[in-house]
Amino acid sequence: DAMVIQNPRYQVTQFGKPVTLSCSQTLNHNVMYWYQQKSSQAPKLLFHYYDKDFNNEADTPDNFQSRRPNTSFCFLDIRSPGLGDAAMYLCATSRSRASYEQYFGPGTRLTVT
Amino acid sequence: AQSVTQPDIHITVSEGASLELRCNYSYGATPYLFWYVQSPGQGLQLLLKYFSGDTLVQGIKGFEAEFKRSQSSFNLRKPSVHWSDAAEYFCAVGGNTGGFKTIFGAGTRLFVKA
């Protein structure tokens, strides 16, 4: 089945220690999104890639970076995680920016100690 | 400004009872509307969507939603709730006003009692 895969499902990192979260998709979608979701809140868009075009949200901290080396993979890098960055990180894809229907991965739960 | 409001933070219904989750939106153009469901520790799964046409849309798992333009609403319904429906439900609106963004509501947590 075509799907969105996130690895790892659970990640524990230390305060200030860089961490990378991974997302891959077999849907061949052009757009990939990264969301941060804290407990009992709506997902908050961090950034998205439309093909290779990177689009950062205005309020996304510089501590968060992303890479998309090819259509299938997208990475979220947190350069110096703080305690406030502990959250669920969701990757999603859509066929195009205008399709809006998004397909989500299962998420990575990040804990910062 | 575009926004989505889900007035109910949480709702409890008995198994077998009917369900309606409310969603109101504010959008400057014709919106694309969605309902997603999220089980604990999981990603979001699309239940149904409305782009145009028939204002009553059917989705997966026996859910339906009705678009009412005059009320700016897109309420989700299910005639008979199952215990497995307990989850968080998010209403969302998308469109190219404001740059191809999808805006999510804050969610409604559904509890199902036996």
PDB file of N, CA, C and O in Angstrom, chain A residues 9-10 33 35 37 40-45 48 57-58 88 90 97-107 109, chain B residues 27 32 34 36 38 41-46 49 51 88 90 94-97 99-102 104-107 109:
ATOM      1  N   ARG A   9       9.548   6.035  15.500  1.00  0.00           N
ATOM      2  CA  ARG A   9       8.250   6.399  16.054  1.00  0.00           C
ATOM      3  C   ARG A   9       8.405   7.140  17.382  1.00  0.00           C
ATOM      4  O   ARG A   9       7.589   7.996  17.722  1.00  0.00           O
ATOM      5  N   TYR A  10       9.445   6.805  18.112  1.00  0.00           N
ATOM      6  CA  TYR A  10       9.746   7.463  19.377  1.00  0.00           C
ATOM      7  C   TYR A  10      11.231   7.830  19.389  1.00  0.00           C
ATOM      8  O   TYR A  10      12.068   7.022  19.031  1.00  0.00           O
ATOM      9  N   TYR A  33       4.994  17.993   4.043  1.00  0.00           N
ATOM     10  CA  TYR A  33       4.788  18.945   5.133  1.00  0.00           C
ATOM     11  C   TYR A  33       5.367  18.381   6.428  1.00  0.00           C
ATOM     12  O   TYR A  33       5.349  17.176   6.656  1.00  0.00           O
ATOM     13  N   TYR A  35       4.638  19.035  10.521  1.00  0.00           N
ATOM     14  CA  TYR A  35       3.824  19.671  11.539  1.00  0.00           C
ATOM     15  C   TYR A  35       4.387  19.332  12.922  1.00  0.00           C
ATOM     16  O   TYR A  35       4.905  18.239  13.151  1.00  0.00           O
ATOM     17  N   GLN A  37       2.890  18.939  16.775  1.00  0.00           N
ATOM     18  CA  GLN A  37       1.632  18.840  17.501  1.00  0.00           C
ATOM     19  C   GLN A  37       1.915  18.589  18.971  1.00  0.00           C
ATOM     20  O   GLN A  37       2.487  17.567  19.338  1.00  0.00           O
ATOM     21  N   SER A  40      -3.076  17.688  22.953  1.00  0.00           N
ATOM     22  CA  SER A  40      -4.426  18.259  22.888  1.00  0.00           C
ATOM     23  C   SER A  40      -4.486  19.554  22.074  1.00  0.00           C
ATOM     24  O   SER A  40      -5.331  20.410  22.337  1.00  0.00           O
ATOM     25  N   GLN A  41      -3.597  19.697  21.104  1.00  0.00           N
ATOM     26  CA  GLN A  41      -3.623  20.877  20.242  1.00  0.00           C
ATOM     27  C   GLN A  41      -3.705  20.469  18.779  1.00  0.00           C
ATOM     28  O   GLN A  41      -3.428  19.316  18.422  1.00  0.00           O
ATOM     29  N   ALA A  42      -4.057  21.408  17.957  1.00  0.00           N
ATOM     30  CA  ALA A  42      -4.062  21.169  16.522  1.00  0.00           C
ATOM     31  C   ALA A  42      -2.634  21.078  16.000  1.00  0.00           C
ATOM     32  O   ALA A  42      -1.707  21.666  16.575  1.00  0.00           O
ATOM     33  N   PRO A  43      -2.424  20.365  14.919  1.00  0.00           N
ATOM     34  CA  PRO A  43      -1.092  20.379  14.297  1.00  0.00           C
ATOM     35  C   PRO A  43      -0.724  21.791  13.850  1.00  0.00           C
ATOM     36  O   PRO A  43      -1.563  22.526  13.327  1.00  0.00           O
ATOM     37  N   LYS A  44       0.530  22.134  14.052  1.00  0.00           N
ATOM     38  CA  LYS A  44       1.032  23.449  13.675  1.00  0.00           C
ATOM     39  C   LYS A  44       2.040  23.268  12.548  1.00  0.00           C
ATOM     40  O   LYS A  44       3.051  22.582  12.713  1.00  0.00           O
ATOM     41  N   LEU A  45       1.775  23.890  11.421  1.00  0.00           N
ATOM     42  CA  LEU A  45       2.658  23.741  10.265  1.00  0.00           C
ATOM     43  C   LEU A  45       3.989  24.435  10.523  1.00  0.00           C
ATOM     44  O   LEU A  45       4.024  25.617  10.893  1.00  0.00           O
ATOM     45  N   HIS A  48       6.899  23.460   4.510  1.00  0.00           N
ATOM     46  CA  HIS A  48       6.583  22.447   3.521  1.00  0.00           C
ATOM     47  C   HIS A  48       7.479  22.596   2.307  1.00  0.00           C
ATOM     48  O   HIS A  48       8.042  23.667   2.048  1.00  0.00           O
ATOM     49  N   GLU A  57       7.282  28.575   7.431  1.00  0.00           N
ATOM     50  CA  GLU A  57       6.277  29.423   8.077  1.00  0.00           C
ATOM     51  C   GLU A  57       6.990  30.538   8.837  1.00  0.00           C
ATOM     52  O   GLU A  57       8.074  30.349   9.384  1.00  0.00           O
ATOM     53  N   ALA A  58       6.355  31.686   8.881  1.00  0.00           N
ATOM     54  CA  ALA A  58       6.991  32.875   9.456  1.00  0.00           C
ATOM     55  C   ALA A  58       7.356  32.686  10.923  1.00  0.00           C
ATOM     56  O   ALA A  58       8.359  33.241  11.404  1.00  0.00           O
ATOM     57  N   MET A  88       4.768  15.750  19.335  1.00  0.00           N
ATOM     58  CA  MET A  88       4.621  14.800  18.233  1.00  0.00           C
ATOM     59  C   MET A  88       4.919  15.568  16.950  1.00  0.00           C
ATOM     60  O   MET A  88       4.416  16.682  16.754  1.00  0.00           O
ATOM     61  N   LEU A  90       4.595  15.391  12.932  1.00  0.00           N
ATOM     62  CA  LEU A  90       3.841  14.708  11.888  1.00  0.00           C
ATOM     63  C   LEU A  90       4.339  15.125  10.512  1.00  0.00           C
ATOM     64  O   LEU A  90       4.493  16.312  10.232  1.00  0.00           O
ATOM     65  N   ARG A  97      -0.027  21.474  -4.112  1.00  0.00           N
ATOM     66  CA  ARG A  97      -0.448  22.457  -3.112  1.00  0.00           C
ATOM     67  C   ARG A  97      -1.928  22.745  -3.231  1.00  0.00           C
ATOM     68  O   ARG A  97      -2.594  23.046  -2.256  1.00  0.00           O
ATOM     69  N   ALA A  98      -2.457  22.637  -4.441  1.00  0.00           N
ATOM     70  CA  ALA A  98      -3.865  22.959  -4.644  1.00  0.00           C
ATOM     71  C   ALA A  98      -4.797  21.813  -4.302  1.00  0.00           C
ATOM     72  O   ALA A  98      -6.005  21.992  -4.312  1.00  0.00           O
ATOM     73  N   SER A  99      -4.258  20.644  -4.021  1.00  0.00           N
ATOM     74  CA  SER A  99      -5.156  19.516  -3.729  1.00  0.00           C
ATOM     75  C   SER A  99      -5.597  19.521  -2.281  1.00  0.00           C
ATOM     76  O   SER A  99      -6.663  19.023  -1.969  1.00  0.00           O
ATOM     77  N   TYR A 100      -4.780  20.045  -1.381  1.00  0.00           N
ATOM     78  CA  TYR A 100      -5.113  20.245   0.029  1.00  0.00           C
ATOM     79  C   TYR A 100      -5.371  18.968   0.809  1.00  0.00           C
ATOM     80  O   TYR A 100      -5.207  18.943   2.017  1.00  0.00           O
ATOM     81  N   GLU A 101      -5.803  17.914   0.153  1.00  0.00           N
ATOM     82  CA  GLU A 101      -6.024  16.660   0.860  1.00  0.00           C
ATOM     83  C   GLU A 101      -4.666  16.098   1.246  1.00  0.00           C
ATOM     84  O   GLU A 101      -3.827  15.860   0.375  1.00  0.00           O
ATOM     85  N   GLN A 102      -4.454  15.917   2.524  1.00  0.00           N
ATOM     86  CA  GLN A 102      -3.150  15.510   3.009  1.00  0.00           C
ATOM     87  C   GLN A 102      -3.187  14.097   3.575  1.00  0.00           C
ATOM     88  O   GLN A 102      -4.168  13.688   4.198  1.00  0.00           O
ATOM     89  N   TYR A 103      -2.091  13.396   3.366  1.00  0.00           N
ATOM     90  CA  TYR A 103      -1.918  12.041   3.872  1.00  0.00           C
ATOM     91  C   TYR A 103      -0.832  12.085   4.941  1.00  0.00           C
ATOM     92  O   TYR A 103       0.294  12.509   4.661  1.00  0.00           O
ATOM     93  N   PHE A 104      -1.175  11.625   6.125  1.00  0.00           N
ATOM     94  CA  PHE A 104      -0.278  11.758   7.266  1.00  0.00           C
ATOM     95  C   PHE A 104       0.438  10.447   7.588  1.00  0.00           C
ATOM     96  O   PHE A 104      -0.129   9.352   7.455  1.00  0.00           O
ATOM     97  N   GLY A 105       1.658  10.593   8.059  1.00  0.00           N
ATOM     98  CA  GLY A 105       2.361   9.484   8.655  1.00  0.00           C
ATOM     99  C   GLY A 105       1.921   9.298  10.096  1.00  0.00           C
ATOM    100  O   GLY A 105       1.149  10.101  10.625  1.00  0.00           O
ATOM    101  N   PRO A 106       2.426   8.264  10.755  1.00  0.00           N
ATOM    102  CA  PRO A 106       2.007   7.961  12.127  1.00  0.00           C
ATOM    103  C   PRO A 106       2.606   8.899  13.173  1.00  0.00           C
ATOM    104  O   PRO A 106       2.163   8.896  14.318  1.00  0.00           O
ATOM    105  N   GLY A 107       3.610   9.681  12.772  1.00  0.00           N
ATOM    106  CA  GLY A 107       4.204  10.628  13.703  1.00  0.00           C
ATOM    107  C   GLY A 107       5.422  10.075  14.427  1.00  0.00           C
ATOM    108  O   GLY A 107       5.612   8.858  14.542  1.00  0.00           O
ATOM    109  N   ARG A 109       7.151  10.725  18.163  1.00  0.00           N
ATOM    110  CA  ARG A 109       7.027  11.360  19.483  1.00  0.00           C
ATOM    111  C   ARG A 109       8.432  11.692  19.977  1.00  0.00           C
ATOM    112  O   ARG A 109       9.238  10.799  20.192  1.00  0.00           O
TER     113      ARG A 109
ATOM    114  N   TYR B  27     -13.690  31.956   6.037  1.00  0.00           N
ATOM    115  CA  TYR B  27     -12.802  31.860   4.875  1.00  0.00           C
ATOM    116  C   TYR B  27     -13.276  32.826   3.810  1.00  0.00           C
ATOM    117  O   TYR B  27     -14.460  32.994   3.603  1.00  0.00           O
ATOM    118  N   TYR B  32     -12.181  24.473   0.752  1.00  0.00           N
ATOM    119  CA  TYR B  32     -12.148  23.016   0.735  1.00  0.00           C
ATOM    120  C   TYR B  32     -12.195  22.590   2.203  1.00  0.00           C
ATOM    121  O   TYR B  32     -11.424  23.084   3.016  1.00  0.00           O
ATOM    122  N   PHE B  34     -12.490  19.584   5.333  1.00  0.00           N
ATOM    123  CA  PHE B  34     -12.062  18.231   5.663  1.00  0.00           C
ATOM    124  C   PHE B  34     -12.401  17.912   7.123  1.00  0.00           C
ATOM    125  O   PHE B  34     -12.458  18.796   7.979  1.00  0.00           O
ATOM    126  N   TYR B  36     -10.648  15.105   9.808  1.00  0.00           N
ATOM    127  CA  TYR B  36      -9.641  14.093  10.062  1.00  0.00           C
ATOM    128  C   TYR B  36      -9.886  13.496  11.443  1.00  0.00           C
ATOM    129  O   TYR B  36     -10.386  14.170  12.349  1.00  0.00           O
ATOM    130  N   GLN B  38      -7.859  11.306  14.609  1.00  0.00           N
ATOM    131  CA  GLN B  38      -6.547  10.922  15.140  1.00  0.00           C
ATOM    132  C   GLN B  38      -6.741  10.056  16.378  1.00  0.00           C
ATOM    133  O   GLN B  38      -7.263  10.515  17.389  1.00  0.00           O
ATOM    134  N   GLY B  41      -1.629   8.596  19.827  1.00  0.00           N
ATOM    135  CA  GLY B  41      -0.301   8.208  19.382  1.00  0.00           C
ATOM    136  C   GLY B  41      -0.175   7.945  17.895  1.00  0.00           C
ATOM    137  O   GLY B  41       0.849   7.398  17.455  1.00  0.00           O
ATOM    138  N   GLN B  42      -1.172   8.339  17.132  1.00  0.00           N
ATOM    139  CA  GLN B  42      -1.159   8.082  15.687  1.00  0.00           C
ATOM    140  C   GLN B  42      -1.222   9.385  14.891  1.00  0.00           C
ATOM    141  O   GLN B  42      -1.476  10.455  15.442  1.00  0.00           O
ATOM    142  N   GLY B  43      -1.017   9.242  13.585  1.00  0.00           N
ATOM    143  CA  GLY B  43      -1.182  10.391  12.709  1.00  0.00           C
ATOM    144  C   GLY B  43      -2.651  10.634  12.412  1.00  0.00           C
ATOM    145  O   GLY B  43      -3.534   9.948  12.926  1.00  0.00           O
ATOM    146  N   LEU B  44      -2.910  11.605  11.566  1.00  0.00           N
ATOM    147  CA  LEU B  44      -4.277  11.946  11.205  1.00  0.00           C
ATOM    148  C   LEU B  44      -4.724  11.143   9.985  1.00  0.00           C
ATOM    149  O   LEU B  44      -3.951  10.957   9.045  1.00  0.00           O
ATOM    150  N   GLN B  45      -5.970  10.714  10.022  1.00  0.00           N
ATOM    151  CA  GLN B  45      -6.535   9.984   8.897  1.00  0.00           C
ATOM    152  C   GLN B  45      -7.723  10.767   8.360  1.00  0.00           C
ATOM    153  O   GLN B  45      -8.589  11.214   9.122  1.00  0.00           O
ATOM    154  N   LEU B  46      -7.782  10.918   7.050  1.00  0.00           N
ATOM    155  CA  LEU B  46      -8.872  11.659   6.432  1.00  0.00           C
ATOM    156  C   LEU B  46     -10.166  10.862   6.505  1.00  0.00           C
ATOM    157  O   LEU B  46     -10.214   9.709   6.076  1.00  0.00           O
ATOM    158  N   LYS B  49     -14.163  14.710   2.820  1.00  0.00           N
ATOM    159  CA  LYS B  49     -13.794  16.020   2.302  1.00  0.00           C
ATOM    160  C   LYS B  49     -14.942  16.588   1.486  1.00  0.00           C
ATOM    161  O   LYS B  49     -15.759  15.848   0.934  1.00  0.00           O
ATOM    162  N   PHE B  51     -15.361  19.489  -1.612  1.00  0.00           N
ATOM    163  CA  PHE B  51     -14.768  20.458  -2.524  1.00  0.00           C
ATOM    164  C   PHE B  51     -15.855  21.257  -3.219  1.00  0.00           C
ATOM    165  O   PHE B  51     -15.775  22.472  -3.330  1.00  0.00           O
ATOM    166  N   GLU B  88      -9.626  11.747  18.613  1.00  0.00           N
ATOM    167  CA  GLU B  88      -9.673  13.201  18.446  1.00  0.00           C
ATOM    168  C   GLU B  88     -10.068  13.483  17.014  1.00  0.00           C
ATOM    169  O   GLU B  88      -9.560  12.842  16.084  1.00  0.00           O
ATOM    170  N   PHE B  90     -10.529  16.399  14.009  1.00  0.00           N
ATOM    171  CA  PHE B  90     -10.110  17.726  13.575  1.00  0.00           C
ATOM    172  C   PHE B  90     -10.850  18.124  12.307  1.00  0.00           C
ATOM    173  O   PHE B  90     -10.850  17.374  11.322  1.00  0.00           O
ATOM    174  N   GLY B  94      -9.068  24.360   3.683  1.00  0.00           N
ATOM    175  CA  GLY B  94      -7.943  24.632   2.801  1.00  0.00           C
ATOM    176  C   GLY B  94      -8.369  25.489   1.640  1.00  0.00           C
ATOM    177  O   GLY B  94      -9.551  25.581   1.310  1.00  0.00           O
ATOM    178  N   GLY B  95      -7.386  26.129   1.029  1.00  0.00           N
ATOM    179  CA  GLY B  95      -7.653  26.960  -0.128  1.00  0.00           C
ATOM    180  C   GLY B  95      -6.438  27.777  -0.430  1.00  0.00           C
ATOM    181  O   GLY B  95      -5.462  27.767   0.317  1.00  0.00           O
ATOM    182  N   ASN B  96      -6.469  28.529  -1.548  1.00  0.00           N
ATOM    183  CA  ASN B  96      -5.272  29.271  -1.903  1.00  0.00           C
ATOM    184  C   ASN B  96      -5.291  30.702  -1.402  1.00  0.00           C
ATOM    185  O   ASN B  96      -4.401  31.480  -1.719  1.00  0.00           O
ATOM    186  N   THR B  97      -6.268  31.047  -0.596  1.00  0.00           N
ATOM    187  CA  THR B  97      -6.233  32.341   0.068  1.00  0.00           C
ATOM    188  C   THR B  97      -5.225  32.258   1.207  1.00  0.00           C
ATOM    189  O   THR B  97      -5.332  31.413   2.076  1.00  0.00           O
ATOM    190  N   GLY B  99      -2.081  31.576   0.696  1.00  0.00           N
ATOM    191  CA  GLY B  99      -0.920  30.786   0.316  1.00  0.00           C
ATOM    192  C   GLY B  99      -1.029  29.295   0.489  1.00  0.00           C
ATOM    193  O   GLY B  99      -0.139  28.689   1.085  1.00  0.00           O
ATOM    194  N   PHE B 100      -2.054  28.680  -0.020  1.00  0.00           N
ATOM    195  CA  PHE B 100      -2.145  27.230  -0.084  1.00  0.00           C
ATOM    196  C   PHE B 100      -1.995  26.572   1.283  1.00  0.00           C
ATOM    197  O   PHE B 100      -1.255  25.612   1.435  1.00  0.00           O
ATOM    198  N   LYS B 101      -2.652  27.093   2.273  1.00  0.00           N
ATOM    199  CA  LYS B 101      -2.521  26.507   3.595  1.00  0.00           C
ATOM    200  C   LYS B 101      -3.765  25.738   3.979  1.00  0.00           C
ATOM    201  O   LYS B 101      -4.871  26.048   3.566  1.00  0.00           O
ATOM    202  N   THR B 102      -3.564  24.735   4.796  1.00  0.00           N
ATOM    203  CA  THR B 102      -4.670  24.058   5.447  1.00  0.00           C
ATOM    204  C   THR B 102      -4.675  24.488   6.904  1.00  0.00           C
ATOM    205  O   THR B 102      -3.653  24.408   7.579  1.00  0.00           O
ATOM    206  N   PHE B 104      -6.230  23.965  10.626  1.00  0.00           N
ATOM    207  CA  PHE B 104      -6.906  22.972  11.451  1.00  0.00           C
ATOM    208  C   PHE B 104      -7.605  23.642  12.631  1.00  0.00           C
ATOM    209  O   PHE B 104      -7.089  24.604  13.209  1.00  0.00           O
ATOM    210  N   GLY B 105      -8.758  23.076  12.984  1.00  0.00           N
ATOM    211  CA  GLY B 105      -9.383  23.463  14.238  1.00  0.00           C
ATOM    212  C   GLY B 105      -8.628  22.852  15.407  1.00  0.00           C
ATOM    213  O   GLY B 105      -7.717  22.037  15.222  1.00  0.00           O
ATOM    214  N   ALA B 106      -9.023  23.235  16.605  1.00  0.00           N
ATOM    215  CA  ALA B 106      -8.324  22.780  17.803  1.00  0.00           C
ATOM    216  C   ALA B 106      -8.656  21.342  18.171  1.00  0.00           C
ATOM    217  O   ALA B 106      -7.980  20.758  19.021  1.00  0.00           O
ATOM    218  N   GLY B 107      -9.670  20.780  17.526  1.00  0.00           N
ATOM    219  CA  GLY B 107      -9.997  19.381  17.767  1.00  0.00           C
ATOM    220  C   GLY B 107     -11.101  19.193  18.792  1.00  0.00           C
ATOM    221  O   GLY B 107     -11.313  20.033  19.672  1.00  0.00           O
ATOM    222  N   ARG B 109     -12.294  16.010  21.293  1.00  0.00           N
ATOM    223  CA  ARG B 109     -12.015  14.663  21.810  1.00  0.00           C
ATOM    224  C   ARG B 109     -13.336  13.962  22.045  1.00  0.00           C
ATOM    225  O   ARG B 109     -14.176  14.467  22.792  1.00  0.00           O
TER     226      ARG B 109
END
